[in-house]
XYZ file of C-alpha atoms in Angstrom:
754
model
C -0.053 0.432 -0.186
C 1.349 3.042 -0.604
C 0.523 6.721 0.927
C 0.365 10.231 0.307
C 3.017 11.804 2.309
C 1.665 16.054 2.806
C 4.928 18.080 3.917
C 3.456 21.323 5.449
C 6.091 24.167 6.068
C 4.936 26.342 9.180
C 5.604 29.652 8.292
C 4.127 33.418 9.445
C 0.816 34.870 8.914
C 1.478 37.609 7.089
C 0.668 40.082 9.294
C 3.063 38.240 12.224
C 5.769 40.705 12.814
C 9.259 39.800 14.887
C 9.413 41.736 17.889
C 13.139 42.964 17.904
C 13.488 43.920 14.182
C 17.451 45.202 13.960
C 18.071 48.903 15.346
C 20.260 51.440 12.618
C 24.041 50.537 13.883
C 24.670 53.893 15.041
C 21.794 53.524 17.393
C 22.965 50.406 18.258
C 26.206 51.373 18.609
C 25.791 54.767 20.732
C 23.372 51.643 23.534
C 26.934 50.084 23.064
C 29.101 52.545 24.130
C 26.266 53.906 27.156
C 25.260 50.357 28.891
C 29.203 48.416 27.507
C 31.607 50.412 27.655
C 30.294 52.833 30.087
C 31.525 55.430 28.057
C 29.395 58.247 29.508
C 29.954 57.338 33.356
C 30.175 60.139 35.638
C 33.479 59.987 37.820
C 32.025 61.104 40.866
C 34.487 62.625 44.294
C 33.552 59.466 46.468
C 35.030 57.659 49.627
C 35.967 60.993 50.951
C 35.563 61.150 54.843
C 35.964 65.364 56.823
C 38.454 63.897 59.278
C 40.105 66.393 62.699
C 36.558 68.667 62.523
C 37.215 69.284 58.216
C 40.777 70.692 59.222
C 41.372 67.905 56.244
C 39.319 65.230 54.591
C 41.230 61.724 53.637
C 40.266 59.735 49.776
C 40.515 56.794 48.244
C 42.888 57.185 45.289
C 44.722 54.542 42.963
C 44.084 51.635 40.455
C 41.121 50.168 42.395
C 38.902 47.827 44.677
C 35.752 47.238 45.407
C 33.877 50.412 43.898
C 36.124 50.563 40.723
C 36.178 49.183 37.442
C 39.308 48.324 37.859
C 41.017 46.256 40.765
C 44.718 47.065 42.387
C 45.773 48.501 45.621
C 44.868 52.240 46.418
C 45.644 54.339 49.184
C 43.923 56.768 51.963
C 45.293 59.999 51.272
C 44.732 63.072 53.791
C 44.139 66.212 52.078
C 45.012 69.745 54.451
C 41.092 71.369 53.587
C 42.758 75.036 53.172
C 46.318 74.154 51.335
C 45.098 71.116 49.944
C 48.831 69.616 50.903
C 48.407 66.294 50.128
C 49.871 63.019 51.885
C 49.791 59.344 52.255
C 47.796 58.733 54.979
C 47.488 54.562 54.570
C 49.949 52.786 51.963
C 47.867 49.931 50.499
C 50.886 48.336 50.729
C 49.731 48.799 54.782
C 46.355 46.483 54.665
C 48.583 43.267 53.862
C 47.271 40.701 56.049
C 50.703 38.433 55.385
C 53.776 39.706 52.523
C 52.304 37.717 49.678
C 48.989 38.955 49.990
C 47.494 41.789 48.217
C 46.637 44.602 49.676
C 42.797 44.857 51.128
C 39.965 46.241 48.754
C 37.992 48.608 50.120
C 34.140 48.701 49.498
C 33.985 51.442 52.636
C 36.024 52.505 55.746
C 35.580 54.847 59.027
C 38.013 56.736 61.049
C 37.655 56.649 64.889
C 37.098 60.086 66.185
C 40.031 60.758 67.228
C 41.909 59.324 64.051
C 43.678 56.651 65.998
C 41.752 53.033 63.677
C 40.951 53.013 60.251
C 37.549 50.151 60.075
C 37.822 48.630 56.112
C 34.838 46.847 55.493
C 35.845 44.618 52.389
C 35.048 40.658 50.403
C 31.039 41.861 50.306
C 28.076 39.992 49.634
C 24.633 41.679 48.405
C 21.298 41.612 50.983
C 18.324 42.491 49.621
C 19.669 45.193 47.093
C 22.566 46.645 48.777
C 26.711 45.378 49.788
C 26.078 45.186 53.899
C 27.295 41.657 54.700
C 30.931 40.739 54.904
C 34.675 41.217 56.380
C 35.451 44.137 58.636
C 39.291 44.594 59.330
C 40.647 47.382 61.988
C 44.069 49.257 60.819
C 46.351 50.546 64.267
C 47.484 53.901 62.806
C 49.877 54.173 66.065
C 51.656 50.690 65.741
C 50.396 49.922 61.652
C 48.571 46.578 63.285
C 45.689 45.383 60.651
C 43.704 42.843 61.999
C 40.167 41.269 60.665
C 37.496 41.489 63.760
C 35.077 38.324 64.611
C 37.790 36.369 65.480
C 36.613 32.445 64.245
C 33.123 33.986 62.909
C 32.554 32.268 58.941
C 34.198 34.702 56.415
C 32.121 37.403 55.152
C 29.130 36.876 57.838
C 29.580 40.500 60.094
C 27.258 43.227 59.428
C 26.753 47.211 60.192
C 30.007 47.515 61.885
C 30.038 50.407 64.136
C 33.227 52.230 66.302
C 31.758 53.375 69.755
C 32.837 56.708 70.473
C 35.800 56.687 71.872
C 37.299 54.141 69.078
C 37.987 51.039 71.769
C 34.875 48.997 70.802
C 33.546 47.466 68.018
C 30.274 46.791 67.660
C 28.868 44.526 65.112
C 26.018 42.392 63.512
C 26.458 38.278 63.275
C 23.404 36.265 62.623
C 20.910 37.859 63.688
C 22.717 38.807 66.918
C 24.596 41.696 68.207
C 28.628 41.860 69.769
C 31.548 43.936 70.804
C 34.991 43.434 70.184
C 37.215 45.324 72.668
C 39.973 46.210 70.506
C 42.356 46.032 73.111
C 41.886 42.469 73.858
C 40.540 40.977 71.475
C 37.839 39.901 73.580
C 34.050 39.950 71.874
C 31.115 39.881 74.087
C 27.717 39.114 72.467
C 25.018 41.659 73.579
C 21.998 38.885 72.214
C 21.427 35.755 71.977
C 18.201 35.083 70.974
C 18.447 36.511 66.639
C 17.412 32.830 64.800
C 15.688 33.907 61.328
C 12.428 35.037 62.677
C 14.200 36.868 66.028
C 16.575 39.662 63.924
C 18.488 42.178 66.226
C 20.498 44.985 65.045
C 19.705 44.866 61.694
C 16.042 44.620 60.143
C 12.858 42.604 58.413
C 12.793 43.591 53.796
C 10.261 45.914 54.222
C 12.101 47.833 57.106
C 14.866 48.434 55.121
C 13.546 48.851 51.759
C 11.039 51.543 52.621
C 12.339 53.175 55.847
C 15.851 52.299 54.775
C 16.648 50.817 58.122
C 19.424 48.083 57.998
C 21.731 49.350 60.379
C 20.040 48.750 62.880
C 21.058 49.885 66.248
C 23.243 52.891 68.342
C 25.646 53.472 70.566
C 24.436 55.996 73.019
C 27.028 59.066 73.187
C 29.058 58.129 76.447
C 29.801 54.752 74.511
C 27.796 52.045 78.038
C 25.038 51.394 76.124
C 23.246 50.709 72.883
C 19.760 50.746 71.246
C 18.576 47.754 68.717
C 15.419 47.732 67.010
C 14.307 43.984 67.142
C 11.940 42.474 64.508
C 9.827 39.231 65.253
C 8.776 37.651 61.259
C 6.397 35.160 63.068
C 3.156 34.559 60.866
C 4.302 36.899 57.879
C 3.593 35.890 54.740
C 6.804 34.828 52.898
C 6.850 34.822 49.132
C 8.916 32.700 47.356
C 11.212 33.153 44.537
C 12.241 30.209 42.146
C 15.821 30.305 40.641
C 15.252 28.321 37.707
C 19.074 29.080 36.276
C 21.472 27.659 38.721
C 21.341 24.403 38.925
C 19.252 20.894 37.703
C 16.590 21.678 40.183
C 14.807 24.739 40.861
C 15.992 27.076 44.566
C 13.642 28.051 46.188
C 14.040 31.166 48.520
C 11.713 32.447 50.651
C 11.469 35.728 52.331
C 9.455 37.083 54.633
C 7.235 39.903 52.805
C 3.711 41.422 53.998
C 1.845 42.778 51.268
C -0.598 45.142 52.119
C -2.961 44.143 54.352
C -0.871 41.292 55.767
C 0.350 40.532 59.163
C 3.534 42.280 59.970
C 6.292 42.171 61.462
C 6.735 42.524 65.082
C 9.036 45.613 66.179
C 10.394 46.919 69.367
C 13.486 49.171 70.828
C 15.949 47.635 73.829
C 19.001 49.461 75.547
C 21.694 46.833 75.970
C 24.550 47.063 78.216
C 27.718 47.830 76.122
C 29.441 45.416 78.460
C 26.851 42.830 78.815
C 23.330 42.074 80.609
C 20.055 42.193 79.880
C 18.500 44.036 77.582
C 15.575 46.670 79.007
C 12.965 46.934 77.106
C 10.980 50.265 75.758
C 7.337 50.356 77.109
C 5.981 51.398 73.720
C 2.596 51.848 73.256
C -0.360 49.501 71.145
C 0.326 46.325 69.264
C 3.424 45.778 67.755
C 2.553 44.833 64.955
C -0.202 47.443 64.157
C 2.406 49.959 64.295
C 5.891 51.157 62.961
C 9.244 52.234 65.344
C 11.245 53.930 62.198
C 13.871 55.948 63.522
C 16.358 55.960 67.270
C 18.238 58.484 68.100
C 20.274 58.362 72.057
C 19.479 62.670 74.003
C 23.046 64.253 74.343
C 23.251 62.785 77.999
C 22.219 58.783 77.408
C 19.688 58.799 79.407
C 17.010 58.834 76.995
C 16.060 57.446 73.076
C 14.467 59.381 70.710
C 11.693 56.830 68.928
C 9.624 58.390 65.782
C 6.667 55.910 66.251
C 4.522 55.265 63.700
C 0.871 53.946 63.844
C 0.328 51.518 61.132
C -2.088 53.855 58.777
C 1.232 56.100 59.315
C -0.929 59.458 59.758
C 0.846 60.187 62.729
C 4.341 60.250 63.484
C 4.934 60.399 67.530
C 8.533 61.539 69.152
C 8.527 59.465 71.936
C 11.144 59.655 74.464
C 12.376 56.599 76.475
C 14.417 56.826 79.510
C 16.853 53.988 78.727
C 17.394 52.722 82.457
C 13.568 52.293 83.532
C 11.708 51.893 79.724
C 8.623 54.578 80.065
C 8.232 56.543 77.965
C 6.849 59.746 77.214
C 5.606 62.442 73.759
C 7.622 64.807 73.184
C 6.093 65.653 70.121
C 2.827 64.809 67.001
C 2.875 64.904 63.553
C 0.293 64.201 62.008
C -2.171 64.705 58.484
C -4.414 63.813 56.995
C -3.340 62.043 54.435
C 0.155 60.698 55.671
C 2.622 62.300 57.678
C 6.732 61.351 56.643
C 8.992 59.873 58.461
C 12.142 62.613 59.741
C 15.684 62.072 58.565
C 16.701 65.502 60.218
C 16.522 65.421 63.613
C 18.819 67.045 65.663
C 18.743 67.712 69.128
C 19.187 72.072 69.953
C 20.957 73.819 72.660
C 22.374 70.933 74.347
C 18.845 68.867 74.469
C 16.611 70.851 74.881
C 15.029 71.153 72.037
C 14.904 69.148 68.536
C 14.706 69.747 64.790
C 11.940 68.491 62.934
C 9.918 68.573 59.138
C 6.362 69.140 59.116
C 3.937 69.738 56.430
C 1.358 70.948 59.682
C 1.453 74.788 57.644
C 0.929 73.450 53.892
C 4.478 73.872 53.282
C 7.523 71.455 54.333
C 9.222 73.994 57.344
C 11.471 73.063 59.701
C 10.590 73.693 63.098
C 12.034 73.946 66.664
C 9.707 71.755 69.206
C 11.267 71.446 73.207
C 11.947 68.308 74.139
C 8.877 68.289 77.120
C 6.649 69.442 73.579
C 4.886 73.027 75.358
C 6.638 74.689 72.219
C 7.275 74.682 68.725
C 7.991 77.366 66.140
C 8.530 77.142 63.020
C 11.905 77.893 61.722
C 11.481 78.280 57.718
C 8.974 80.371 55.611
C 5.910 79.207 54.689
C 5.785 78.524 50.596
C 8.616 77.216 49.710
C 9.857 73.352 50.907
C 12.471 72.393 52.998
C 14.073 69.376 50.548
C 16.707 67.810 52.723
C 17.430 69.952 55.885
C 21.798 70.084 56.534
C 23.303 71.187 59.274
C 22.148 72.588 62.179
C 25.076 75.701 63.762
C 24.302 75.877 67.602
C 26.922 78.029 67.811
C 26.430 80.490 65.305
C 22.024 79.404 65.268
C 21.592 79.166 61.342
C 20.028 76.123 59.994
C 21.415 74.779 55.748
C 19.228 73.174 54.228
C 17.951 72.703 50.539
C 15.046 74.413 48.790
C 14.089 76.064 45.546
C 10.776 78.548 45.948
C 11.253 79.459 42.453
C 12.052 76.194 40.404
C 10.743 73.105 41.327
C 13.066 71.161 38.762
C 15.925 72.708 41.123
C 17.770 72.740 43.693
C 19.653 74.868 45.877
C 21.959 75.594 49.278
C 19.463 78.014 51.492
C 20.310 79.510 55.180
C 18.221 80.807 57.793
C 18.480 82.124 61.421
C 17.473 79.651 64.058
C 14.964 81.852 65.621
C 13.632 82.232 62.618
C 13.983 85.554 62.758
C 14.665 87.650 59.052
C 14.784 86.119 55.177
C 16.172 82.903 53.916
C 19.666 83.245 52.453
C 20.498 81.556 49.131
C 24.769 80.747 49.679
C 24.543 78.986 45.595
C 25.533 81.364 43.159
C 22.050 82.835 41.704
C 24.741 82.547 38.088
C 24.708 78.195 38.539
C 20.845 77.219 37.704
C 20.443 73.829 38.199
C 20.903 71.390 41.430
C 23.545 70.985 44.399
C 24.339 68.980 46.284
C 26.934 69.792 49.473
C 28.892 66.961 52.447
C 29.426 70.341 54.614
C 31.818 70.079 57.241
C 31.782 68.892 61.047
C 32.885 72.898 61.884
C 30.184 74.310 58.907
C 33.102 76.302 57.420
C 33.758 73.810 54.251
C 32.017 71.848 52.668
C 32.559 69.532 49.260
C 29.772 71.336 46.104
C 28.390 69.240 43.315
C 27.184 70.740 40.088
C 25.289 69.406 37.417
C 22.207 70.956 35.376
C 20.009 68.112 32.642
C 23.155 69.474 30.114
C 25.742 69.488 32.049
C 27.773 66.976 34.017
C 28.474 67.339 37.918
C 31.645 69.361 38.767
C 32.284 68.973 42.314
C 35.047 71.422 44.023
C 35.807 72.506 47.586
C 33.881 75.722 48.916
C 33.974 77.774 51.373
C 31.370 78.218 53.493
C 29.227 80.721 54.071
C 30.743 83.190 51.001
C 30.742 79.753 48.953
C 33.584 80.559 47.185
C 35.518 77.887 45.263
C 38.477 76.980 46.871
C 39.555 74.117 43.907
C 38.507 71.289 41.812
C 37.424 68.016 42.588
C 36.396 66.253 40.009
C 35.810 68.173 36.848
C 33.995 65.386 34.021
C 36.767 66.946 31.458
C 36.737 63.702 29.358
C 32.959 63.126 30.364
C 31.920 67.117 29.091
C 34.232 66.827 25.466
C 32.302 63.321 25.016
C 29.364 64.417 25.255
C 29.354 67.758 23.383
C 28.080 66.643 20.097
C 25.135 65.123 21.980
C 23.400 67.866 23.501
C 23.869 70.816 21.440
C 21.513 72.659 23.527
C 18.277 70.698 21.785
C 16.711 70.146 25.318
C 14.212 72.169 26.195
C 11.713 72.778 29.800
C 8.832 73.577 30.567
C 4.727 73.978 32.238
C 2.507 72.647 30.798
C -1.368 71.817 31.934
C -2.073 68.418 33.298
C -6.220 68.065 34.210
C -7.969 70.821 36.025
C -5.262 72.856 34.060
C -3.011 71.978 37.334
C 0.712 73.621 36.117
C 2.917 70.462 35.261
C 6.628 70.735 35.186
C 7.638 69.455 32.271
C 10.997 68.390 29.847
C 11.616 67.601 26.367
C 14.851 66.833 23.827
C 14.594 66.930 20.186
C 15.989 64.969 17.216
C 19.168 66.937 15.824
C 18.217 68.232 12.653
C 14.368 69.415 13.866
C 12.270 70.977 11.389
C 9.064 72.623 13.506
C 7.211 72.184 10.180
C 7.607 68.358 10.515
C 5.397 65.952 12.649
C 8.298 63.605 14.652
C 6.685 60.609 16.604
C 6.530 61.083 20.664
C 8.132 59.327 23.586
C 6.803 60.015 27.351
C 9.076 58.542 30.145
C 7.077 58.761 32.857
C 7.138 57.774 36.725
C 4.366 59.102 38.103
C 4.820 57.715 41.873
C 4.622 59.868 45.473
C 8.247 58.255 46.153
C 10.887 60.127 43.379
C 9.954 62.511 40.003
C 11.802 62.583 36.243
C 11.453 66.244 35.665
C 14.759 67.366 37.580
C 17.494 69.878 36.203
C 20.113 67.400 37.060
C 22.622 65.313 35.605
C 21.067 61.461 35.651
C 23.445 59.747 33.473
C 22.945 56.438 31.351
C 18.982 57.074 31.428
C 19.084 59.882 30.502
C 21.932 59.239 27.577
C 18.940 56.556 26.435
C 16.344 59.376 25.732
C 19.410 60.781 23.683
C 20.141 58.406 21.982
C 16.471 57.527 20.867
C 16.559 61.514 20.247
C 19.410 61.457 18.003
C 17.421 58.811 16.124
C 14.781 61.020 15.527
C 12.574 60.014 18.356
C 11.339 64.165 20.889
C 11.668 62.484 24.150
C 9.281 64.330 27.426
C 8.676 63.034 30.526
C 6.019 65.188 33.364
C 5.925 64.714 37.101
C 2.184 65.088 37.907
C 0.300 65.854 41.295
C 1.476 62.960 43.897
C 4.915 62.872 42.772
C 7.744 64.668 45.970
C 7.883 67.153 43.540
C 8.644 71.366 46.330
C 5.600 72.171 45.861
C 3.482 72.316 48.541
C 1.434 69.587 50.902
C -1.179 69.845 48.652
C -0.320 68.789 45.803
C 1.706 66.055 47.341
C -0.809 64.528 49.049
C -4.045 65.102 46.582
C -3.370 61.447 45.668
C -4.061 60.167 49.053
C -6.252 56.970 48.906
C -5.937 56.880 44.801
C -2.894 56.479 43.910
C -2.665 55.415 39.956
C -5.904 58.022 39.294
C -4.725 61.195 38.943
C -1.288 60.439 37.634
C -3.387 58.368 34.445
C -5.324 61.863 34.290
C -2.471 63.853 34.121
C -0.188 62.751 32.228
C -2.628 62.251 29.633
C -3.571 66.259 29.630
C -0.163 67.073 29.879
C 0.427 64.866 26.270
C -2.664 66.446 24.761
C -1.294 69.739 25.899
C 1.790 69.175 24.860
C 0.890 68.006 21.224
C -2.381 70.728 21.102
C 0.143 73.489 21.621
C 3.232 72.306 19.345
C 1.789 70.844 15.608
C 5.034 69.169 15.224
C 4.170 65.821 18.056
C 2.175 63.436 15.455
C -0.397 62.306 17.294
C -0.578 58.822 15.366
C 3.328 58.129 16.319
C 3.217 58.471 20.413
C 4.664 55.909 22.911
C 4.708 55.804 26.169
C 7.668 53.994 28.802
C 8.480 53.808 32.381
C 9.644 51.308 35.366
C 8.492 49.902 38.769
C 5.765 53.428 39.340
C 6.388 54.342 36.250
C 5.700 51.430 34.462
C 2.394 51.139 36.443
C 1.677 54.335 35.075
C 2.710 52.949 31.354
C 0.453 49.748 31.616
C -2.247 52.780 33.142
C -2.179 55.584 30.526
C -2.547 52.118 27.746
C -5.714 51.027 29.750
C -7.019 53.712 30.106
C -5.878 56.208 27.402
C -5.849 54.177 24.919
C -6.542 56.544 21.686
C -3.641 58.877 23.185
C -1.077 56.396 23.354
C -0.462 53.720 20.754
C 3.165 52.244 21.808
C 3.874 50.816 25.398
C 6.035 49.617 27.534
C 6.329 48.668 30.560
C 9.316 47.202 33.122
C 8.787 45.844 35.659
C 5.035 47.029 37.072
C 2.733 46.863 40.123
C -0.544 45.187 38.048
C -2.455 44.978 41.646
C -1.072 47.261 44.068
C -2.701 44.837 46.737
C 0.227 42.898 45.647
C 2.715 45.669 47.122
C 4.464 45.816 50.765
C 2.965 47.359 53.417
C 4.808 50.420 54.311
C 4.615 51.997 51.551
C 1.617 51.074 49.903
C -0.422 51.162 52.777
C 1.056 55.011 53.891
C -0.610 56.029 50.632
C -3.037 53.897 50.510
C -4.755 52.941 53.623
C -5.353 48.947 54.124
C -7.391 47.284 50.994
C -9.772 45.747 53.811
C -10.889 49.620 54.258
C -9.901 50.730 50.794
C -11.263 48.602 48.594
C -12.462 50.830 45.834
C -8.818 52.887 46.220
C -7.210 50.099 45.625
C -8.998 48.495 42.427
C -9.664 52.945 40.748
C -5.546 52.958 41.115
C -4.325 49.692 39.963
C -4.392 48.734 35.868
C -5.541 45.159 35.985
C -8.457 46.135 36.643
C -8.545 48.125 33.710
C -6.931 46.264 30.661
C -9.729 45.917 28.102
C -9.538 49.121 27.383
C -5.602 48.249 25.741
C -5.665 48.543 22.127
C -2.015 49.777 21.140
C 1.013 47.627 21.205
C 1.855 46.758 24.495
C 5.982 44.607 26.331
C 5.796 44.105 29.352
C 9.579 43.673 30.464
C 10.180 41.502 34.532
C 13.374 40.246 36.342
C 11.563 36.513 37.527
C 13.813 37.360 40.499
C 12.937 40.161 41.754
C 12.825 40.564 45.474
C 10.928 43.859 46.177
C 8.167 44.515 42.215
C 7.047 40.434 42.264
C 6.858 38.637 38.914
C 3.825 36.967 40.642
C 1.793 40.407 39.930
C 2.666 39.972 35.679
C 1.808 36.757 35.642
C -2.027 37.696 37.496
C -1.995 40.796 34.291
C -1.270 37.904 31.943
C -3.959 35.718 32.366
C -6.265 39.350 32.967
C -4.658 39.873 28.933
C -5.207 36.322 28.206
C -9.339 35.877 29.183
C -9.876 39.255 27.412
C -7.965 38.059 24.065
C -5.894 41.293 24.125
C -2.174 40.430 22.460
C 0.538 42.020 23.942
C 4.305 40.777 24.311
C 6.466 40.507 26.809
C 10.238 39.430 28.292
C 11.106 37.512 31.272
C 14.640 38.550 32.472
C 15.533 34.800 34.230
C 16.396 35.643 37.997
C 16.667 39.212 37.582
C 15.510 41.720 40.373
C 14.033 44.975 40.366
C 16.886 46.874 39.482
C 17.023 43.563 35.911
C 21.466 43.983 35.838
C 22.591 40.961 37.173
C 24.150 39.322 34.814
C 26.900 40.482 31.794
C 25.275 42.344 28.676
C 22.234 42.381 31.192
C 21.674 46.589 30.771
C 22.482 46.491 27.234
C 19.920 44.588 26.420
C 17.260 45.665 28.449
C 17.611 49.142 26.364
C 18.458 47.764 23.639
C 15.156 45.517 24.216
C 13.375 48.811 24.577
C 14.665 50.815 21.727
C 13.690 47.678 19.053
C 10.153 47.777 21.283
C 10.240 50.792 20.145
C 12.174 51.442 16.501
C 9.505 48.852 15.361
C 6.114 49.907 16.475
C 6.680 54.057 16.155
C 8.742 54.957 13.028
C 11.270 57.313 13.719
C 11.984 61.053 12.209
C 10.335 64.142 10.470
C 7.243 63.535 8.202
């Protein structure tokens, strides 16, 4: 019997396109320069430490180390601040374990208060997002002796080592317990013994570290006799399982306690333990330890009390509690509250020897610096209404000044100001008027000097030493001359800042980068870069590094690239601007971003309304989804990286701060979450995520995929195995991510003026 054979050759339908076509050679070459060759990385004046109250500073100089791309020995060099006289304080050769060993590779270093000992952090390992575990060594300036802390403790297992105030001891964390090691005798005293997988002493659980930046979870008392520390009990907290499929024959499961919105938090408390050992005295903080947060702890100058910032779970109330270190009894010194949320105060300083303290509050409608008496009976605003304090830099108690960062006239910029501590007179701007852009400062302990870094959107950073308060340049520390030369042709004055109307006519700040050879008589495609959440802004007159170079590369290829800051972003525009989004994060941003793009297209006829795209990462990825789903006739192509499609899947501290708990605000969570609007998708959508993301879980993407499949909506996606939220691990990953975004844009939004 004979059979006929039918051979079917599978082929793609005529309407199918490759997801990632080849990029033009020039654009691809530029992306490789940015993300593979690092041709446009700015040099920073880092690892500088003020010593001798500011009369001198030290830096690392040499071929490389843990923070540099090239390994090699580095000297610790001292500079006289006033004269610039240079001397090698610690030669790299002095940091050898033995004669044949390589010098220690320095990740970080700290001087003791008297400058006689050096604490070196090396051989570091990543914990969550930060390299916080490793080896610590102490170098003795007098004898030149070098020895490792921890004795027989396993390598790379110590965390957060800190000198005692007198420099004679070091406290550190090992296996969730706190130790103090005497540098004279080498004897180590274990202060806590109950540390375990669920009981965490001296550091934090995941969500505190991520949202409150509580990492080094203990504080020496000023007299060196006691240590105050956080303790977390993660028992009963929901565990999230990450699956690592790439590092073995079988999957590796990584479980982390991760409280999602509305679920059980860790129990947290603060204890004080004698530095020589003994029982812990627990501070008597009122309320359920799982329904509150202790976000900051600070000692009083007399070492008798511990100041605790105590927030309720809703985070609309922050009480400063003063706890007696000996008895544990607490009393409330101050309460800051808001109908939306209050912020943790990082810029807390004692005034008048501990009789008063500084506080940042929005109680007057703007973020102002306040002075509050220790007994809480009096408080007064120092800085004026109408100008937000962005950051509190320094308190000069003797001269009665406060130094802070603000920008009353332009929310995209940052400048140094000072104000009399009594609140009298007018604020004085110290940053020169002829230096528009963003300025940051590291002020010396004596207040006479500062490391000053200045950049703008079109100007790579310049770091110099200045004298204060006259802001007189003393010497240049890093001018980035090579980078300025490398980017000169790319910049060519093709960017601009502007204001545009958002929803309800609200003025929004924005920027635009135009293509080379721009012709206003033609129409160009537009790419919107969005973030839009309460954690950050995108419209900043500052050098932004590789991401902005990515945007400039796309502009070079023929795209208009724009960005807007909507209501709810933390721009210094007053409390009402920032907190209007309370309970509905995602709603106002979608309204404002859409209204802003519509208004810009109406004002500027060279924007092609048929070639529109939007992209963002994290919260920006969420807003990209919201815009594609809610305004499909405006945004034709979207690229969403690491989004949160459903806000109930994110962590308690961040999401509940701005939304409340889902049990009482279910409608708000649904109004703000993109997944509930997926039926609106019409255009091209690319979603990118790392499967090892311990922050914004891949779980959310899978739920969104199910919803889009259910709705019959076509989309594209890319999963990066075992990458975290930043999707950067592994050789070539960053280039691959950004070239993927560029290829998707190139395919679906034709470039160039028409």
